XYZ file of C-alpha atoms in Angstrom:
392
model
C 0.101 -4.101 7.667
C -0.422 -2.028 4.547
C -3.783 -3.490 3.612
C -4.454 -5.999 6.329
C -5.560 -4.076 9.412
C -9.222 -3.855 8.448
C -11.990 -3.761 11.045
C -12.939 -7.455 10.545
C -9.310 -8.503 11.087
C -9.068 -6.441 14.250
C -12.289 -7.965 15.578
C -11.022 -11.464 14.822
C -7.770 -10.683 16.625
C -9.733 -9.541 19.683
C -11.829 -12.688 19.537
C -8.730 -14.848 19.738
C -6.985 -12.969 22.513
C -5.326 -9.758 21.282
C -5.531 -7.223 24.067
C -5.073 -4.100 21.955
C -5.416 -3.535 18.221
C -3.944 -0.825 16.014
C -5.856 0.722 13.140
C -4.347 1.483 9.739
C -2.016 4.446 9.695
C -3.841 7.511 8.450
C -2.037 10.583 7.193
C -3.215 13.478 9.343
C -4.757 15.569 6.545
C -6.697 12.627 5.127
C -9.128 12.293 8.016
C -9.788 15.987 8.617
C -12.581 16.375 6.092
C -14.082 12.911 6.436
C -17.778 12.563 7.189
C -18.570 10.372 10.180
C -21.470 8.011 9.557
C -22.961 5.293 11.762
C -24.675 2.237 10.286
C -27.981 1.936 12.193
C -28.055 -1.855 11.777
C -24.485 -3.008 12.455
C -23.203 -0.038 14.456
C -20.157 0.285 12.190
C -18.709 3.800 12.283
C -17.270 4.989 8.981
C -15.161 8.038 8.281
C -16.023 8.572 4.644
C -14.077 10.340 1.954
C -15.461 11.362 -1.392
C -15.867 7.816 -2.720
C -15.527 5.345 0.162
C -14.694 4.877 3.810
C -11.150 5.824 4.787
C -11.402 4.390 8.292
C -13.993 2.148 9.917
C -14.440 1.052 13.504
C -17.091 -0.249 15.880
C -17.942 0.614 19.515
C -17.096 -2.985 20.436
C -13.390 -2.395 19.820
C -13.201 1.110 21.265
C -11.666 0.066 24.618
C -8.867 -1.684 22.734
C -8.361 0.481 19.634
C -5.256 2.576 19.007
C -5.514 5.065 16.142
C -2.283 5.332 14.176
C -1.295 8.725 12.759
C 1.232 9.624 10.083
C 2.234 13.227 10.593
C 5.006 15.790 10.323
C 3.006 18.650 11.816
C 1.974 18.979 15.481
C -1.128 21.044 14.728
C -2.409 18.699 12.038
C -1.707 15.665 14.231
C -3.817 17.143 17.011
C -6.641 18.032 14.622
C -6.640 14.496 13.201
C -6.652 12.899 16.654
C -9.493 15.103 17.847
C -11.508 14.181 14.757
C -11.680 10.528 15.809
C -11.084 10.612 19.560
C -14.683 9.801 20.466
C -14.222 6.382 18.854
C -10.744 5.368 20.075
C -8.754 4.749 23.244
C -5.309 5.825 22.129
C -3.262 7.606 19.478
C 0.034 6.297 18.140
C 2.511 8.339 16.062
C 4.194 6.221 13.409
C 7.899 7.032 13.361
C 9.098 3.833 11.756
C 7.845 3.513 8.180
C 10.893 3.578 5.859
C 8.901 3.829 2.616
C 9.651 6.853 0.391
C 5.993 7.902 0.179
C 6.126 8.529 3.916
C 9.669 9.728 4.473
C 9.681 12.226 1.608
C 6.934 14.151 3.414
C 8.904 14.103 6.670
C 6.727 11.417 8.239
C 7.460 7.860 9.330
C 11.128 6.974 9.733
C 12.136 10.491 8.637
C 11.114 11.623 12.124
C 13.930 9.517 13.579
C 16.412 12.058 12.216
C 14.286 15.009 13.321
C 13.758 14.374 17.036
C 12.714 17.954 17.725
C 9.736 17.606 15.387
C 8.993 14.059 16.566
C 8.856 15.124 20.202
C 6.995 18.306 19.322
C 4.181 16.257 17.808
C 3.997 13.964 20.829
C 4.019 16.879 23.260
C 1.187 18.538 21.335
C -0.869 15.356 21.321
C -0.381 14.791 25.036
C -1.142 18.408 25.871
C -4.292 18.683 23.755
C -5.919 15.262 24.161
C -7.925 14.107 27.206
C -5.933 12.051 29.681
C -8.096 8.992 29.034
C -6.693 8.922 25.493
C -3.253 7.298 25.584
C -0.423 8.713 23.452
C 2.376 6.521 22.142
C 5.011 6.337 19.424
C 6.465 3.568 17.316
C 10.117 3.873 16.331
C 12.936 1.789 14.896
C 16.350 1.077 16.311
C 19.029 3.619 15.426
C 22.528 2.623 14.393
C 23.895 2.450 17.929
C 22.488 1.711 21.360
C 23.525 5.129 22.664
C 21.724 6.930 19.843
C 18.636 4.807 20.402
C 18.605 5.360 24.149
C 19.045 9.100 23.677
C 16.034 9.230 21.360
C 13.949 6.952 23.596
C 14.655 9.170 26.602
C 13.550 12.280 24.722
C 10.347 10.557 23.670
C 9.694 9.203 27.156
C 9.970 12.702 28.620
C 7.198 14.032 26.358
C 4.615 12.352 28.587
C 3.788 9.398 26.334
C 2.261 6.259 27.775
C 4.238 3.795 25.681
C 7.006 3.428 23.113
C 7.001 0.593 20.608
C 10.441 -0.355 19.323
C 10.581 -2.185 16.022
C 13.804 -4.111 16.458
C 15.150 -3.314 13.023
C 16.949 -0.231 11.780
C 15.500 2.000 9.088
C 17.528 0.301 6.352
C 16.762 -3.274 7.389
C 14.105 -5.248 5.535
C 11.551 -7.781 6.857
C 13.600 -10.725 5.580
C 16.447 -9.711 7.895
C 16.251 -11.030 11.444
C 15.004 -8.530 13.997
C 17.662 -7.474 16.514
C 15.521 -8.434 19.482
C 18.488 -8.820 21.825
C 19.174 -5.067 21.630
C 15.910 -4.233 23.389
C 16.851 -5.552 26.845
C 19.320 -2.742 27.502
C 16.822 -0.170 26.216
C 13.985 -1.519 28.376
C 16.197 -1.480 31.470
C 17.309 2.064 30.625
C 13.699 3.281 30.433
C 12.824 1.556 33.689
C 15.727 3.395 35.288
C 14.307 6.751 34.235
C 11.384 6.256 36.602
C 8.880 7.705 34.117
C 6.442 4.771 34.032
C 6.506 4.431 30.242
C 5.710 1.001 28.787
C 8.126 -0.503 26.260
C 6.598 -2.686 23.555
C 8.697 -4.991 21.401
C 7.926 -5.419 17.707
C 9.571 -7.640 15.129
C 9.458 -11.351 14.278
C 7.028 -12.480 16.995
C 5.072 -15.479 15.716
C 2.373 -15.883 18.361
C 1.373 -16.093 21.990
C 4.055 -18.487 23.213
C 6.741 -16.646 21.273
C 5.596 -13.389 22.866
C 6.213 -14.868 26.313
C 9.725 -15.840 25.231
C 10.437 -12.357 23.911
C 9.177 -10.696 27.071
C 11.437 -12.892 29.176
C 14.395 -12.160 26.883
C 13.947 -8.392 26.644
C 12.088 -7.316 29.763
C 9.586 -5.508 27.545
C 6.139 -4.777 28.961
C 4.369 -6.058 25.869
C 4.888 -7.606 22.459
C 3.331 -6.421 19.227
C 2.467 -9.022 16.595
C 2.235 -7.906 12.976
C 3.080 -10.298 10.134
C 1.917 -13.403 11.976
C -1.431 -11.726 12.703
C -1.808 -10.860 9.032
C -1.379 -14.535 8.172
C -3.577 -15.839 10.983
C -5.482 -13.498 13.341
C -5.949 -16.408 15.747
C -2.184 -16.410 16.476
C -3.002 -14.654 19.776
C -4.660 -17.809 21.034
C -2.865 -20.537 22.943
C -4.317 -22.867 20.300
C -4.295 -20.956 16.997
C -6.464 -22.244 14.199
C -5.100 -24.809 11.773
C -6.359 -25.264 8.226
C -7.334 -21.592 8.044
C -8.785 -22.127 4.574
C -11.664 -24.032 6.163
C -11.627 -22.865 9.795
C -11.069 -19.119 9.350
C -11.654 -17.891 5.793
C -15.396 -18.734 5.511
C -16.306 -17.152 8.858
C -14.106 -14.143 8.103
C -15.884 -13.539 4.796
C -19.277 -13.863 6.460
C -18.259 -11.276 9.032
C -16.931 -8.962 6.326
C -20.156 -9.101 4.364
C -22.239 -8.359 7.460
C -20.047 -5.365 8.319
C -20.202 -4.194 4.683
C -16.443 -4.377 4.358
C -15.350 -3.419 0.854
C -14.885 -6.561 -1.231
C -11.407 -5.577 -2.418
C -10.348 -5.263 1.185
C -11.831 -8.628 2.121
C -10.276 -10.340 -0.880
C -6.813 -9.042 -0.060
C -6.991 -10.031 3.609
C -8.294 -13.540 2.980
C -5.637 -14.272 0.380
C -2.979 -13.450 2.998
C -4.233 -16.122 5.396
C -1.956 -19.108 5.832
C -0.882 -21.463 8.556
C -0.328 -25.037 9.609
C -2.343 -27.563 7.617
C -3.461 -30.942 8.877
C -6.556 -31.712 6.808
C -6.584 -29.207 3.944
C -4.199 -30.145 1.165
C -1.868 -27.677 -0.520
C -3.807 -28.143 -3.757
C -7.147 -27.400 -2.088
C -5.720 -24.316 -0.397
C -4.368 -23.047 -3.704
C -7.684 -23.655 -5.414
C -9.550 -21.694 -2.741
C -7.214 -18.715 -3.006
C -7.497 -18.815 -6.775
C -11.283 -18.702 -6.595
C -11.227 -15.824 -4.137
C -8.769 -13.902 -6.288
C -11.035 -14.263 -9.313
C -14.258 -13.435 -7.475
C -15.891 -10.090 -8.271
C -17.904 -9.979 -5.062
C -19.258 -11.907 -2.102
C -21.985 -13.514 -4.197
C -19.384 -15.458 -6.200
C -18.382 -17.473 -3.126
C -21.682 -18.579 -1.651
C -20.870 -22.244 -2.176
C -17.713 -21.807 -0.092
C -19.010 -19.764 2.833
C -22.437 -21.349 3.033
C -25.243 -19.283 4.511
C -24.329 -15.631 4.947
C -24.733 -15.662 8.723
C -22.322 -12.848 9.380
C -24.534 -11.475 12.116
C -24.009 -14.664 14.097
C -20.255 -14.351 13.633
C -20.397 -10.813 14.997
C -22.561 -11.815 17.962
C -20.054 -14.499 18.913
C -17.189 -11.982 18.818
C -19.262 -9.534 20.867
C -20.005 -12.172 23.475
C -16.308 -13.027 23.864
C -15.041 -9.451 23.923
C -17.729 -8.128 26.264
C -17.033 -10.968 28.701
C -13.591 -9.520 29.371
C -13.138 -7.826 32.749
C -13.143 -4.036 32.689
C -9.758 -2.363 32.523
C -8.819 0.119 35.245
C -6.137 2.762 35.551
C -2.729 2.241 37.070
C -3.578 4.759 39.789
C -6.596 2.730 40.884
C -4.562 -0.467 40.935
C -1.982 1.186 43.176
C -4.523 2.757 45.536
C -6.288 -0.401 46.548
C -6.859 -4.039 45.827
C -10.340 -4.161 44.375
C -12.506 -7.043 45.424
C -14.148 -8.911 42.558
C -17.645 -7.746 43.482
C -16.460 -4.141 43.703
C -14.909 -3.856 40.240
C -16.305 -0.657 38.703
C -18.204 -0.848 35.416
C -16.557 0.476 32.256
C -16.900 4.232 32.059
C -18.979 5.817 29.335
C -17.800 8.365 26.809
C -17.090 11.662 28.626
C -19.985 14.169 28.358
C -17.913 16.681 26.427
C -17.277 14.104 23.691
C -20.706 13.396 22.159
C -21.277 9.929 20.837
C -24.772 9.296 19.452
C -24.534 5.529 19.580
C -25.561 3.605 22.692
C -22.282 2.486 24.319
C -21.964 -1.261 23.972
C -18.451 -1.155 25.405
C -17.036 1.575 27.632
C -13.673 3.119 26.947
C -11.020 2.147 29.453
C -10.257 4.569 32.220
C -6.660 5.621 32.063
C -4.387 7.798 34.087
C -1.009 9.095 33.016
C -0.098 5.704 31.660
C -2.264 3.194 29.892
C -1.857 -0.285 31.428
C -0.164 -2.223 28.639
C -1.106 -5.829 27.956
C 1.135 -8.757 27.305
C 0.286 -9.230 23.653
C -0.763 -6.709 21.036
C -1.453 -6.661 17.332
C -0.219 -3.965 15.052
C 1.607 -3.133 11.861
C 5.143 -2.660 10.655
C 3.956 -0.823 7.568
C 1.565 1.904 6.516
C -0.580 2.863 3.564
C 0.244 5.925 1.489
C -3.394 6.616 0.768
C -6.681 5.779 2.500
C -7.666 2.258 1.561
C -10.995 0.405 1.423
C -12.602 -0.565 4.667
C -10.113 1.218 6.876
C -7.257 -1.076 6.035
C -3.602 -0.562 6.733
């Protein structure tokens, strides 16, 4: 979401079961002159502008991280993707943001009415990026099924690995129910093309169990969770956290401080957390949010978070994420059934893409299509300008 997709939120989502995470949308030009800097203690990679980081990531999330681009220019899109490709596993072109700051520049949902440019950007990205970097697009439904299918087919034939369909039209707002039932026909249509392009549903999914329902209803390969993940990053778990004010917020703030996440970013994200309460009263929850909103920095909340053991929080996330089995390409899965003892280790960064940090997690090996997971986390919205801590 606009200011919620910060690095700490993405790491928390991975901890609780998200199988891919999207970064904040970055306008192509914004990242081109950023200075890449690696924190020698935490390993956090920052792409810094003149005053602060525009985008932050960590090698731990690299196998699962999709970089989201806002662009209306194939050449600039490619330059932006190449700037960060050593730290990501995929690039996604946002073609769904209906906000004027995006559409007036020909980006976002404006691309839906300019399919030649939309497909030109995707073709350039697929042509110029290494095959291990997936390329995808996120669109909205058009007015009719036929118009939508026509656009989806054009996109699918550019060589993309996946298409995310936000099941609302450009003029619909979040309060309006997503038209999830329209996706089944589209998913079946894409399957009939024989192009091996994954279809990802987006819109109104509330969590893991709901994602299973939506997949059964639509036939989509995957489901993207946005608003629910903003409210509770543990929504990817079969047993999401309750009483997030006491079970999530303190540990999240400890992690943020350890990763040197900008305080304004942390404050915004924490104040968005909400969920089912069983022990924390409404009054206590309100009081906590009020204190966080008034705080000028991490030091103002020491009595709430306790000891600043953010390093321990990060180690726990690392242990969980690194325990996941390595991901392999579709081609390898089709060639043979790999015995458990023969599963290959994650591959390292290719030699022609220098990465000075020791690889703590290898990027996934991909062929023409990136194997798409059952549940994803991402955004319905974008940020008009780079925001603190790499938020979206």
